[in-house]
PDB file of C-alpha atoms in Angstrom:
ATOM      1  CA  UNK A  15      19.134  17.342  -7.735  1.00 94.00           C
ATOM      2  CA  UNK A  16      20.277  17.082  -4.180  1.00 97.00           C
ATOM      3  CA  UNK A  17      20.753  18.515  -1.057  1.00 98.00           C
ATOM      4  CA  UNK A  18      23.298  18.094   2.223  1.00 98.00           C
ATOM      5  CA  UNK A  19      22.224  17.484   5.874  1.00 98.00           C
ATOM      6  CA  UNK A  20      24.673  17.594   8.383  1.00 98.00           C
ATOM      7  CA  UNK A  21      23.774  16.340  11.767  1.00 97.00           C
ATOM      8  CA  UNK A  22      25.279  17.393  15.102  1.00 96.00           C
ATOM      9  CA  UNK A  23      25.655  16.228  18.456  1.00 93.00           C
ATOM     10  CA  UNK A  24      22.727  13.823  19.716  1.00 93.00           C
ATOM     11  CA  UNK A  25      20.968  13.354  15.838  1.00 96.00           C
ATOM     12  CA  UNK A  26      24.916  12.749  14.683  1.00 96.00           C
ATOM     13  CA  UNK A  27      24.665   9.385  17.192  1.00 95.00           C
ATOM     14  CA  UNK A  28      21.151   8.827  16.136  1.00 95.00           C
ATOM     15  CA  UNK A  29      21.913   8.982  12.572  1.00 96.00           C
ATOM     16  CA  UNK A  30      25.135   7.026  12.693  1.00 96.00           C
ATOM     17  CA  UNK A  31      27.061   9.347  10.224  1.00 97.00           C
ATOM     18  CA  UNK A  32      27.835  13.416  10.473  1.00 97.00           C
ATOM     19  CA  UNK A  33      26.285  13.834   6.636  1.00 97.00           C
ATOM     20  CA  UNK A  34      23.810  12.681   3.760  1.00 98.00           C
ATOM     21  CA  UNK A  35      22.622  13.385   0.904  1.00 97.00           C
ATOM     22  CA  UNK A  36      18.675  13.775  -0.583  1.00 96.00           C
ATOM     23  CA  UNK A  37      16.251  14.637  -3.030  1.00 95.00           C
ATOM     24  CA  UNK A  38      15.591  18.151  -3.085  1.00 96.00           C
ATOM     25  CA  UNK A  39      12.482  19.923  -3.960  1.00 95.00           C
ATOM     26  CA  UNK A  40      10.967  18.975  -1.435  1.00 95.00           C
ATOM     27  CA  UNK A  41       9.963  20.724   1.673  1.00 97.00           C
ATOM     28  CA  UNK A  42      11.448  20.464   5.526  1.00 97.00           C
ATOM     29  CA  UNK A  43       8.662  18.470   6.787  1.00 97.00           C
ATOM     30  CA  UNK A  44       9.007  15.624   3.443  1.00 97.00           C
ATOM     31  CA  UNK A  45      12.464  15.574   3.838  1.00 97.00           C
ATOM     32  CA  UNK A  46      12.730  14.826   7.865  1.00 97.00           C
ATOM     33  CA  UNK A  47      10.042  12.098   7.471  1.00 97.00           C
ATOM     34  CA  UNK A  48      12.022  10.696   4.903  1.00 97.00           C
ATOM     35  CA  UNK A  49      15.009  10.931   6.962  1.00 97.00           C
ATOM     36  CA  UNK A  50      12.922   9.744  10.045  1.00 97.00           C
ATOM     37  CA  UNK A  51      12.249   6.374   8.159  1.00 96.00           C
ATOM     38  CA  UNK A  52      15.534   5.993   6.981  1.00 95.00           C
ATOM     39  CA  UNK A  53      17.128   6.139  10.012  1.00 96.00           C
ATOM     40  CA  UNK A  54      14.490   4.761  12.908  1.00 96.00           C
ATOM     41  CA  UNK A  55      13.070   5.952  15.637  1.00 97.00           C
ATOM     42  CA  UNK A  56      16.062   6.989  17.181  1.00 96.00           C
ATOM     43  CA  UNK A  57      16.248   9.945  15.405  1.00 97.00           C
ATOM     44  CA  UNK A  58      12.632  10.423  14.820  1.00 97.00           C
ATOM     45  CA  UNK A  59      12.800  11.610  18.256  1.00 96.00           C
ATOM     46  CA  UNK A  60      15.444  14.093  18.043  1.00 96.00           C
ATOM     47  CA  UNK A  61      14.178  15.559  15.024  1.00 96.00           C
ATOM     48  CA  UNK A  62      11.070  15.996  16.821  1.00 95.00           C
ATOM     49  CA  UNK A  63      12.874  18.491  18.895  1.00 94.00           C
ATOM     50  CA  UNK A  64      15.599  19.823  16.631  1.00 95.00           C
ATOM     51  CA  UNK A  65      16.247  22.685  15.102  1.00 94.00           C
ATOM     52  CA  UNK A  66      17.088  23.473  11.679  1.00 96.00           C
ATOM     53  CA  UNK A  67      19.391  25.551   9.594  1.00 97.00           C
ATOM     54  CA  UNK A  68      19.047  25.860   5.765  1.00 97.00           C
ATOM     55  CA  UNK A  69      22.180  27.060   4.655  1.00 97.00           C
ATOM     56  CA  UNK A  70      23.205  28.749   8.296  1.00 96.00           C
ATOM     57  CA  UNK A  71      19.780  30.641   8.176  1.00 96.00           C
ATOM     58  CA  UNK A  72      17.119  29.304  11.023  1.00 95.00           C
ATOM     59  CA  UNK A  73      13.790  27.300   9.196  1.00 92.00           C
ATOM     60  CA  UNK A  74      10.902  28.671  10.479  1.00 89.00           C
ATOM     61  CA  UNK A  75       8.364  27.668   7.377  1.00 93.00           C
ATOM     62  CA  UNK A  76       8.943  23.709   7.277  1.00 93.00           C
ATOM     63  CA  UNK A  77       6.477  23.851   3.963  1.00 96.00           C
ATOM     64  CA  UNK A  78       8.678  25.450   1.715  1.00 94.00           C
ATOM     65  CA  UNK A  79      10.715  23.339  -0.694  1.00 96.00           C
ATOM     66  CA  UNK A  80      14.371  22.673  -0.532  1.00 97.00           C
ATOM     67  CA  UNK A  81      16.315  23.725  -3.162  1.00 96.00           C
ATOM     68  CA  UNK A  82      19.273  21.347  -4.438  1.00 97.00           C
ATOM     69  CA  UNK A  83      22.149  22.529  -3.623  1.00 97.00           C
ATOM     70  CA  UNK A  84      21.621  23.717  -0.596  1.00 98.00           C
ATOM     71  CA  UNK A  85      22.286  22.078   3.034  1.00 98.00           C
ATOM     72  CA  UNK A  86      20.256  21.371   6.095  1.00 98.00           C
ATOM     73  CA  UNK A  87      21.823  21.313   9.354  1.00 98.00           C
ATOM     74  CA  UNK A  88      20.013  19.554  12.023  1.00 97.00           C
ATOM     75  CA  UNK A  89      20.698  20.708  15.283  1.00 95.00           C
ATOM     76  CA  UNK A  90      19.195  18.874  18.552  1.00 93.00           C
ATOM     77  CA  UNK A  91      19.164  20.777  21.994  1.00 87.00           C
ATOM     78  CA  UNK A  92      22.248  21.469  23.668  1.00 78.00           C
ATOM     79  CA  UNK A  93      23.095  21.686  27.274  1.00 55.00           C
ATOM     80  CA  UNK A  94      25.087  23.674  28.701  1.00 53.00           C
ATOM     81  CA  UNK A  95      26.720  27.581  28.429  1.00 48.00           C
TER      82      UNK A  95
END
């Protein structure tokens, strides 16, 4: 049971790759730590500030569990117009 995140822009570099895989069931907040120690503290810090889609709909309860299947965009700010 897994799910996709995609990363964009700045968490893209941080990550080192546009995509992943992980367990699902769990909830936002599991999943980005998990993510946070995969990856460092590069990207610890812009998923501190991100923003996050779950299947192109805005996360606003970061408790809820993930179901597999679905995918989890991660989008850092953007500057600009």
């Amino acid at each position: 049971m897994e799910l996709t995140v995609r990363y964009f822009a700045g968490a893209r570099a941080a990550a080192g790759r546009t995509e992943e895989t992980a367990s699902a069931g769990r909830s936002l907040d599991e999943l980005l730590g998990e993510l946070a120690e995969r990856h460092g503290e590069r990207l610890a810090a812009v998923l501190r500030v991100a923003s996050f889609l779950v299947d192109g709909v805005a996360c606003h309860d970061r408790r809820v569990p993930l179901p597999a299947g679905v995918t989890v965009d991660v989008l850092p700010p953007f500057a600009g117009g």
